[in-house]
Coordinates of C-alpha atoms and ligand atoms in Angstrom, one line a residue:
X1 CA 74.5 79.4 -58.1
X2 CA 76.8 78.0 -55.5
X3 CA 76.7 78.6 -51.8
X4 CA 76.9 82.2 -50.7
X5 CA 77.1 84.2 -47.5
X6 CA 75.4 87.5 -46.9
X7 CA 77.1 90.4 -45.2
X8 CA 75.2 93.5 -44.1
X9 CA 77.5 96.5 -44.3
X10 CA 76.1 99.9 -43.5
X11 CA 72.5 98.7 -44.2
X12 CA 73.4 97.3 -47.6
X13 CA 73.5 93.5 -48.1
X14 CA 76.3 91.9 -50.1
X15 CA 76.6 88.3 -51.2
X16 CA 80.0 86.6 -51.2
X17 CA 80.5 83.2 -52.9
X18 CA 81.6 80.2 -50.8
X19 CA 84.3 78.2 -52.6
X20 CA 84.8 74.5 -51.8
X21 CA 88.1 72.5 -51.9
X22 CA 88.4 68.8 -52.3
X23 CA 88.5 68.4 -48.5
X24 CA 88.7 70.8 -45.5
X25 CA 86.9 74.1 -44.7
X26 CA 85.1 76.0 -47.4
X27 CA 86.3 79.6 -48.0
X28 CA 84.4 82.8 -48.4
X29 CA 85.7 84.6 -51.4
X30 CA 85.9 88.2 -50.2
X31 CA 88.1 89.6 -53.0
X32 CA 85.4 92.2 -53.9
X33 CA 84.7 93.1 -50.2
X34 CA 86.8 96.3 -50.1
X35 CA 85.5 97.6 -53.5
X36 CA 81.9 96.9 -52.4
X37 CA 82.0 97.9 -48.7
X38 CA 85.0 100.1 -48.3
X39 CA 86.0 97.8 -45.4
X40 CA 88.9 95.4 -44.9
X41 CA 88.8 92.1 -43.1
X42 CA 91.1 92.0 -40.0
X43 CA 93.0 88.8 -39.2
X44 CA 96.6 89.7 -38.0
X45 CA 97.8 86.1 -37.4
X46 CA 95.8 84.7 -40.4
X47 CA 94.0 82.4 -38.0
X48 CA 90.9 82.4 -40.2
X49 CA 92.4 83.4 -43.6
X50 CA 93.2 81.2 -46.6
X51 CA 96.0 83.0 -48.5
X52 CA 95.9 80.8 -51.6
X53 CA 94.7 77.7 -53.3
X54 CA 97.0 74.7 -53.1
X55 CA 97.0 71.1 -54.1
X56 CA 100.2 70.1 -52.3
X57 CA 99.5 69.4 -48.6
X58 CA 96.4 69.1 -46.5
X59 CA 96.3 69.2 -42.7
X60 CA 93.3 68.4 -40.5
X61 CA 94.3 69.8 -37.1
X62 CA 91.5 68.2 -35.2
X63 CA 92.0 64.7 -36.6
X64 CA 95.8 64.9 -36.6
X65 CA 95.9 64.3 -40.4
X66 CA 98.7 65.4 -42.7
X67 CA 98.5 64.4 -46.4
X68 CA 101.0 65.2 -49.2
X69 CA 99.2 65.1 -52.5
X70 CA 96.7 62.9 -50.7
X71 CA 99.2 60.4 -49.2
X72 CA 99.2 60.2 -45.3
X73 CA 102.5 61.2 -43.7
X74 CA 102.6 58.0 -41.7
X75 CA 102.5 55.9 -44.9
X76 CA 105.1 58.1 -46.6
X77 CA 107.4 58.0 -43.6
X78 CA 107.0 54.2 -43.4
X79 CA 107.2 53.3 -47.1
X80 CA 108.7 56.2 -49.1
X81 CA 112.1 58.0 -49.3
X82 CA 112.8 61.7 -49.1
X83 CA 113.7 61.7 -52.8
X84 CA 110.4 60.0 -53.7
X85 CA 108.4 62.3 -51.5
X86 CA 110.2 65.2 -53.1
X87 CA 109.2 64.0 -56.5
X88 CA 105.6 63.6 -55.3
X89 CA 105.5 67.1 -53.9
X90 CA 107.0 68.6 -57.1
X91 CA 105.1 66.6 -59.7
X92 CA 101.8 65.6 -58.0
X93 CA 102.1 61.8 -58.4
X94 CA 104.4 59.1 -57.1
X95 CA 107.1 58.3 -59.6
X96 CA 107.6 55.1 -61.5
X97 CA 111.0 53.4 -60.9
X98 CA 112.5 55.0 -64.0
X99 CA 111.1 58.5 -63.1
X100 CA 112.5 58.2 -59.6
X101 CA 115.9 57.0 -60.9
X102 CA 116.0 59.9 -63.3
X103 CA 115.0 62.4 -60.6
X104 CA 117.6 61.1 -58.2
X105 CA 120.3 61.2 -60.8
X106 CA 119.4 64.8 -61.7
X107 CA 119.5 65.9 -58.0
X108 CA 122.8 64.0 -57.5
X109 CA 124.4 65.9 -60.3
X110 CA 123.6 69.3 -58.8
X111 CA 125.0 68.6 -55.3
X112 CA 128.3 70.4 -55.8
X113 CA 128.7 74.1 -55.0
X114 CA 130.5 76.7 -57.2
X115 CA 134.0 76.7 -55.7
X116 CA 133.8 80.5 -55.1
X117 CA 130.9 79.8 -52.6
X118 CA 133.5 78.3 -50.2
X119 CA 134.9 81.8 -49.8
X120 CA 131.5 83.0 -48.3
X121 CA 132.0 80.7 -45.3
X122 CA 135.4 82.2 -44.6
X123 CA 133.8 85.6 -44.0
X124 CA 131.8 84.2 -41.0
X125 CA 133.1 83.7 -37.5
X126 CA 133.7 80.1 -36.7
X127 CA 130.9 80.3 -34.1
X128 CA 128.4 81.8 -36.5
X129 CA 125.0 80.2 -36.1
X130 CA 124.5 77.8 -39.1
X131 CA 121.2 79.5 -39.9
X132 CA 123.0 82.8 -40.3
X133 CA 125.3 81.0 -42.8
X134 CA 122.4 79.3 -44.6
X135 CA 120.6 82.7 -45.0
X136 CA 123.7 84.2 -46.5
X137 CA 124.9 81.4 -48.7
X138 CA 121.5 80.5 -50.1
X139 CA 120.7 84.1 -50.9
X140 CA 124.1 84.4 -52.6
X141 CA 123.3 81.5 -54.9
X142 CA 121.3 83.9 -57.1
X143 CA 124.7 85.5 -57.9
X144 CA 125.8 82.3 -59.5
X145 CA 122.9 81.2 -61.6
X146 CA 121.9 84.0 -63.9
X147 CA 121.2 81.3 -66.5
X148 CA 118.1 80.2 -64.7
X149 CA 116.4 83.0 -62.9
X150 CA 113.7 83.8 -65.6
X151 CA 110.8 82.6 -63.3
X152 CA 108.4 82.8 -66.2
X153 CA 110.3 80.0 -67.9
X154 CA 109.2 76.6 -66.6
X155 CA 112.6 75.1 -67.4
X156 CA 114.3 77.8 -65.4
X157 CA 112.0 77.1 -62.5
X158 CA 112.7 73.4 -62.8
X159 CA 116.5 73.7 -62.8
X160 CA 116.5 76.3 -60.0
X161 CA 114.3 73.9 -57.9
X162 CA 116.6 71.0 -58.5
X163 CA 119.6 73.1 -57.7
X164 CA 118.1 74.3 -54.4
X165 CA 117.0 70.8 -53.3
X166 CA 120.4 69.3 -54.3
X167 CA 122.6 72.0 -52.8
X168 CA 121.0 72.4 -49.4
X169 CA 122.7 69.3 -47.9
X170 CA 126.1 70.5 -49.2
X171 CA 125.5 74.0 -47.8
X172 CA 124.3 72.7 -44.5
X173 CA 127.1 70.2 -44.1
X174 CA 129.7 72.9 -45.0
X175 CA 128.2 75.1 -42.3
X176 CA 128.7 72.4 -39.8
X177 CA 132.3 71.7 -41.0
X178 CA 133.1 75.3 -40.8
X179 CA 131.9 75.5 -37.2
X180 CA 134.2 72.6 -36.1
X181 CA 137.2 73.7 -38.2
X182 CA 137.2 70.6 -40.4
X183 CA 137.7 70.7 -44.2
X184 CA 134.6 70.7 -46.4
X185 CA 133.8 67.2 -47.8
X186 CA 132.7 67.1 -51.4
X187 CA 129.6 65.2 -52.4
X188 CA 130.0 61.5 -53.4
X189 CA 127.7 60.6 -56.3
X190 CA 127.6 56.9 -55.3
X191 CA 125.7 57.7 -52.2
X192 CA 122.0 58.3 -51.6
X193 CA 120.8 61.9 -51.0
X194 CA 120.7 61.4 -47.3
X195 CA 123.8 59.1 -47.1
X196 CA 125.7 61.8 -49.0
X197 CA 124.6 64.4 -46.5
X198 CA 125.7 62.3 -43.6
X199 CA 129.1 61.7 -45.2
X200 CA 129.6 65.4 -46.0
X201 CA 128.7 66.2 -42.4
X202 CA 130.6 63.6 -40.4
X203 CA 133.2 62.2 -42.9
X204 CA 136.8 63.5 -42.9
X205 CA 139.3 63.3 -45.8
X206 CA 141.6 61.2 -43.6
X207 CA 139.5 58.1 -43.6
X208 CA 136.6 56.2 -45.2
X209 CA 133.2 57.1 -43.9
X210 CA 130.7 54.3 -43.5
X211 CA 127.0 55.3 -43.7
X212 CA 125.1 53.4 -41.0
X213 CA 121.9 52.2 -42.8
X214 CA 119.7 52.6 -39.7
X215 CA 120.9 56.2 -39.2
X216 CA 120.5 56.9 -43.0
X217 CA 116.9 55.6 -42.8
X218 CA 116.1 57.6 -39.7
X219 CA 117.6 60.8 -41.2
X220 CA 115.7 60.3 -44.4
X221 CA 112.5 59.8 -42.5
X222 CA 113.1 63.0 -40.6
X223 CA 113.5 64.8 -43.9
X224 CA 110.2 63.4 -45.1
X225 CA 108.5 64.6 -41.9
X226 CA 109.7 68.1 -42.5
X227 CA 109.2 68.3 -46.2
X228 CA 106.1 70.5 -46.4
X229 CA 103.3 71.8 -44.2
X230 CA 100.7 73.9 -45.9
X231 CA 100.9 77.7 -45.5
X232 CA 103.1 77.9 -42.4
X233 CA 105.0 81.1 -41.6
X234 CA 108.1 80.3 -43.6
X235 CA 106.2 78.9 -46.6
X236 CA 104.0 82.0 -46.6
X237 CA 107.2 84.1 -46.5
X238 CA 108.5 82.3 -49.6
X239 CA 105.2 82.8 -51.4
X240 CA 105.0 86.5 -50.5
X241 CA 108.7 87.0 -51.6
X242 CA 108.0 85.1 -54.8
X243 CA 104.9 87.1 -55.6
X244 CA 107.0 90.1 -56.3
X245 CA 108.9 88.1 -58.9
X246 CA 112.1 87.7 -56.8
X247 CA 114.4 84.9 -57.9
X248 CA 113.9 81.5 -56.2
X249 CA 117.2 81.6 -54.3
X250 CA 116.2 84.9 -52.7
X251 CA 112.8 83.5 -51.9
X252 CA 114.2 80.4 -50.2
X253 CA 116.7 82.6 -48.2
X254 CA 113.7 84.5 -47.0
X255 CA 112.0 81.3 -45.9
X256 CA 115.1 80.2 -44.1
X257 CA 115.2 83.5 -42.2
X258 CA 111.6 83.1 -41.1
X259 CA 112.0 79.4 -40.2
X260 CA 114.8 80.4 -37.8
X261 CA 112.4 81.8 -35.2
X262 CA 111.9 79.8 -32.0
X263 CA 108.1 79.9 -32.5
X264 CA 108.6 78.1 -35.8
X265 CA 111.5 75.9 -37.0
X266 CA 113.8 77.2 -34.3
X267 CA 111.7 75.2 -31.8
X268 CA 113.6 72.0 -32.3
X269 CA 116.8 73.7 -31.0
X270 CA 114.8 75.4 -28.3
X271 CA 113.1 72.2 -27.3
X272 CA 116.3 70.3 -26.7
X273 CA 117.8 73.3 -24.8
X274 CA 114.7 73.3 -22.7
X275 CA 115.0 69.6 -21.9
X276 CA 118.7 70.2 -20.9
X277 CA 117.6 73.0 -18.7
X278 CA 114.9 70.8 -17.1
X279 CA 117.4 68.0 -16.7
X280 CA 115.7 65.4 -14.6
X281 CA 112.0 64.4 -14.4
X282 CA 111.7 65.7 -10.8
X283 CA 112.2 69.2 -12.2
X284 CA 109.3 68.9 -14.6
X285 CA 106.5 70.2 -12.3
X286 CA 108.4 73.5 -11.8
X287 CA 108.6 74.0 -15.5
X288 CA 105.0 73.0 -16.1
X289 CA 103.9 75.7 -13.6
X290 CA 106.2 78.2 -15.4
X291 CA 104.6 77.4 -18.7
X292 CA 101.2 78.0 -17.2
X293 CA 102.2 81.3 -15.6
X294 CA 100.9 84.2 -17.7
X295 CA 103.6 86.5 -16.2
X296 CA 106.3 84.1 -17.2
X297 CA 107.4 84.2 -20.9
X298 CA 108.5 80.5 -20.6
X299 CA 106.7 78.1 -23.0
X300 CA 107.1 74.4 -23.4
X301 CA 109.1 74.4 -26.6
X302 CA 108.0 71.6 -28.9
X303 CA 104.4 71.9 -27.6
X304 CA 101.4 73.4 -29.3
X305 CA 100.6 74.2 -32.8
X306 CA 98.5 76.7 -34.7
X307 CA 96.7 74.0 -36.7
X308 CA 97.1 70.7 -34.8
X309 CA 94.7 70.7 -31.9
X310 CA 95.2 67.0 -31.6
X311 CA 98.4 65.0 -31.9
X312 CA 100.9 66.2 -34.6
X313 CA 101.2 63.0 -36.6
X314 CA 104.8 63.7 -37.2
X315 CA 105.6 63.7 -33.5
X316 CA 104.2 60.1 -33.4
X317 CA 106.6 58.9 -36.0
X318 CA 109.4 60.9 -34.5
X319 CA 109.0 59.3 -31.1
X320 CA 109.1 55.8 -32.6
X321 CA 112.3 56.8 -34.5
X322 CA 114.0 57.8 -31.3
X323 CA 114.0 54.2 -30.2
X324 CA 115.2 52.9 -33.6
X325 CA 118.2 55.3 -33.6
X326 CA 119.0 54.5 -30.0
X327 CA 119.0 50.8 -30.8
X328 CA 121.0 51.2 -34.0
X329 CA 123.7 53.4 -32.3
X330 CA 123.4 51.5 -29.0
X331 CA 123.1 54.8 -27.2
X332 CA 120.5 56.2 -24.9
X333 CA 119.9 59.7 -23.6
X334 CA 118.4 60.5 -20.2
X335 CA 116.7 63.5 -21.9
X336 CA 114.5 61.0 -23.8
X337 CA 113.1 59.8 -20.5
X338 CA 112.6 63.4 -19.4
X339 CA 110.9 64.1 -22.7
X340 CA 108.6 61.1 -22.3
X341 CA 107.8 62.0 -18.7
X342 CA 107.2 65.7 -19.7
X343 CA 104.8 64.6 -22.4
X344 CA 102.9 62.3 -20.1
X345 CA 102.6 65.0 -17.3
X346 CA 101.6 67.7 -19.8
X347 CA 99.0 65.6 -21.5
X348 CA 97.3 65.0 -18.2
X349 CA 97.4 68.6 -17.0
X350 CA 94.1 70.5 -17.5
X351 CA 95.9 73.6 -18.8
X352 CA 97.5 71.7 -21.7
X353 CA 94.4 69.6 -22.3
X354 CA 92.1 72.6 -22.3
X355 CA 94.4 74.6 -24.7
X356 CA 95.0 71.5 -26.8
X357 CA 98.7 71.6 -26.5
X358 CA 100.4 68.4 -27.7
X359 CA 104.0 67.6 -28.7
X360 CA 104.7 68.8 -32.2
X361 CA 107.3 67.8 -34.8
X362 CA 110.0 69.7 -32.9
X363 CA 109.6 68.0 -29.6
X364 CA 111.5 64.7 -30.2
X365 CA 113.5 65.6 -33.3
X366 CA 116.3 67.2 -31.2
X367 CA 116.8 64.0 -29.2
X368 CA 117.3 62.0 -32.4
X369 CA 119.6 64.6 -34.1
X370 CA 121.6 64.8 -30.9
X371 CA 122.1 61.0 -30.8
X372 CA 123.2 61.0 -34.4
X373 CA 125.8 63.6 -33.5
X374 CA 124.4 67.0 -34.6
X375 CA 125.0 70.0 -32.3
X376 CA 121.7 71.8 -31.4
X377 CA 122.7 74.7 -33.5
X378 CA 122.4 72.5 -36.6
X379 CA 118.8 71.4 -35.9
X380 CA 117.0 74.2 -37.6
X381 CA 119.4 74.1 -40.5
X382 CA 118.3 70.4 -41.0
X383 CA 114.7 71.5 -40.9
X384 CA 115.5 74.1 -43.6
X385 CA 117.3 71.5 -45.7
X386 CA 114.2 69.3 -45.7
X387 CA 111.6 72.1 -46.0
X388 CA 113.3 73.4 -49.2
X389 CA 111.4 70.9 -51.3
X390 CA 108.1 72.1 -49.8
X391 CA 109.1 75.8 -50.3
X392 CA 110.1 75.3 -54.0
X393 CA 107.0 73.2 -54.7
X394 CA 104.8 75.9 -53.2
X395 CA 106.7 78.6 -55.0
X396 CA 106.3 76.8 -58.3
X397 CA 102.6 76.3 -57.6
X398 CA 102.2 80.0 -57.0
X399 CA 104.3 81.3 -60.0
X400 CA 102.6 78.9 -62.4
X401 CA 99.2 80.2 -61.4
X402 CA 98.0 82.5 -64.2
X403 CA 96.0 84.5 -61.7
X404 CA 99.1 85.1 -59.5
X405 CA 99.7 88.7 -58.4
X406 CA 101.9 90.4 -55.9
X407 CA 100.7 89.9 -52.3
X408 CA 100.0 93.3 -50.6
X409 CA 97.9 93.1 -47.3
X410 CA 96.2 96.3 -46.0
X411 CA 96.0 97.4 -42.4
X412 CA 93.8 98.9 -39.6
X413 CA 95.5 102.3 -39.2
X414 CA 95.6 103.6 -35.6
X415 CA 98.3 106.3 -36.0
X416 CA 97.9 110.2 -35.9
X417 CA 95.6 111.6 -38.5
X418 CA 97.0 114.3 -40.9
X419 CA 98.7 117.3 -39.1
X420 CA 101.0 120.1 -40.3
X421 CA 104.8 120.1 -39.9
X422 CA 105.9 122.4 -36.9
X423 CA 109.3 124.1 -37.4
X424 CA 111.8 123.1 -34.7
X425 CA 111.8 126.7 -33.2
X426 CA 108.1 126.4 -32.5
X427 CA 108.1 122.9 -30.8
Ligands
SDX501 C1 106.4 74.5 -36.3 O1 102.6 76.3 -38.8 C2 103.3 75.2 -39.0 O2 102.8 74.3 -39.7 C3 104.7 75.1 -38.3 C4 105.3 73.7 -38.4 C5 105.7 73.4 -39.8 O3 105.9 72.2 -40.1 O4 106.0 74.3 -40.6 O5 104.5 72.7 -37.9 C6 106.6 73.8 -37.6 O6 106.7 75.7 -36.2 C7 105.9 73.7 -35.1 C8 105.6 74.7 -33.9 C9 107.0 74.8 -33.2 N1 106.9 75.9 -32.1 C10 107.0 75.6 -30.8 O7 107.0 74.4 -30.4 C11 107.1 76.8 -29.9 C12 106.1 76.6 -28.7 N2 104.7 76.7 -29.2 C13 104.2 77.9 -29.4 O8 104.8 79.1 -29.2 C14 102.8 77.9 -30.0 O9 102.1 76.8 -29.6 C15 102.7 78.1 -31.5 C16 103.5 79.3 -31.9 C17 103.3 76.8 -32.1 C18 101.3 78.2 -31.9 O10 100.9 79.4 -31.4 P1 99.4 80.0 -31.6 O11 98.6 79.1 -32.5 O12 99.5 81.4 -32.0 O13 98.7 79.8 -30.3 P2 98.9 80.8 -29.1 O14 100.3 81.3 -29.0 O15 97.8 81.9 -29.2 O16 98.6 79.8 -27.9 C19 97.2 79.5 -27.5 C20 97.3 79.5 -26.0 C21 97.9 80.7 -25.3 O17 97.3 80.8 -24.1 P3 96.2 82.0 -23.8 O18 96.9 83.3 -24.3 O19 95.1 81.6 -24.7 O20 95.9 81.9 -22.4 O21 98.1 78.3 -25.6 C22 99.3 78.8 -24.9 C23 99.4 80.3 -25.1 O22 99.9 81.0 -24.0 N3 100.4 78.1 -25.4 C24 101.4 77.6 -24.6 C25 102.2 77.0 -25.6 N4 101.8 77.2 -26.8 C26 100.7 77.9 -26.7 N5 101.6 77.5 -23.3 C27 102.7 76.9 -22.9 N6 103.6 76.2 -23.7 C28 103.4 76.3 -25.1 N7 104.2 75.6 -25.9

């Protein structure tokens, strides 16, 4: 008999099995709790709740560890490519050279969009937020691929996953082009996944576009850092949407919608806007005090994390990448100095130390993306582009689980108990 925990409910003792993973906290299997005790658990933010079993990504928030299929994010960021990391997340092992070449070739040949999709953009205002466009266009993809939405068919799941990974850069680049009134640039199959994205975003039909290798490498590394992150809000949204049997395009559109929030993926846009509002380092103390003031809704965007109570390992890589991009582009940005100073002050302030608030993945990314030329409104769209591989990998893991069932949480009801209708004349 494995480990168990005892619960005394109403004078009766119940045993619940403790399940062990390969690493990380054990879980108490309470699937029988309601049937046996008539009681629910209560955990609104899921701070103590494991919603699923997964073999994709492991985070140790106290140690600042992030593993994808066992490989540390620092090693992947240093040695891998986004395509190789995508293959790893989808298939569980690093690919051979031939496997990687085949995978990249498959993705490359799905980067074009159905020509009708271009019409969807024209329905938006030019100043539409790119995330609004991403939600709409990605959700609409399900209207174009009836040939691959049988989610019980592994081949359909595979082609849908490849289409989503392949088309997100084209969709995101088109959202940017639409906002600046430039023509869409078609994919170029000779380029890498990330080089292709940079050309579709910043290239124009009027001249050749040269991909800057250092920028391509930095962008690719940023995609790796955003690829997957356990059961965060948007991934949980994708899983819950997928649990009803919804098609993968609709599920990813739901994930994009959730990621948009400033507490989640929208933090990269909010963090740079915050740095712009702070401006110079001398203004930092004022904003630190605001962040500590319970009556002030202001928070330091790009700081804090539900899981990391030590440094976010992605922020470490991101900070290093800032300097590489600045050197490559021979630019600098006074906001980087402000960011470094803000981090230094915050990490020495008792409030942030006590609450374990460190820079997260979103704190520095905006400075890099801004240096490369992206407007702040594109930052979360880039996060969605990269996280799509994590979303589809998690979705595939869930759908292929034979024990999978629709997710349907219960509640603690605090509304009125039953009462009779009162005709309007008697109210
Ligand atoms: C991402 O989940 C993931 O894995 C997400 C992500 C991924 O890859 O998918 O890592 C991507 O979303 C990163 C997080 C980006 N968000 C931000 O940078 C927004 C700013 N940070 C937060 O709002 C907040 O830190 C969260 C949402 C990230 C985490 O919130 P929690 O875990 O619910 O913690 P909390 O809000 O309860 O905060 C704990 C305490 C509170 O103080 P008390 O009520 O206990 O007195 O810390 C304070 C908060 O007020 N606090 C902050 C703060 N974040 C938390 N105070 C000032 N500035 C902040 N940024």
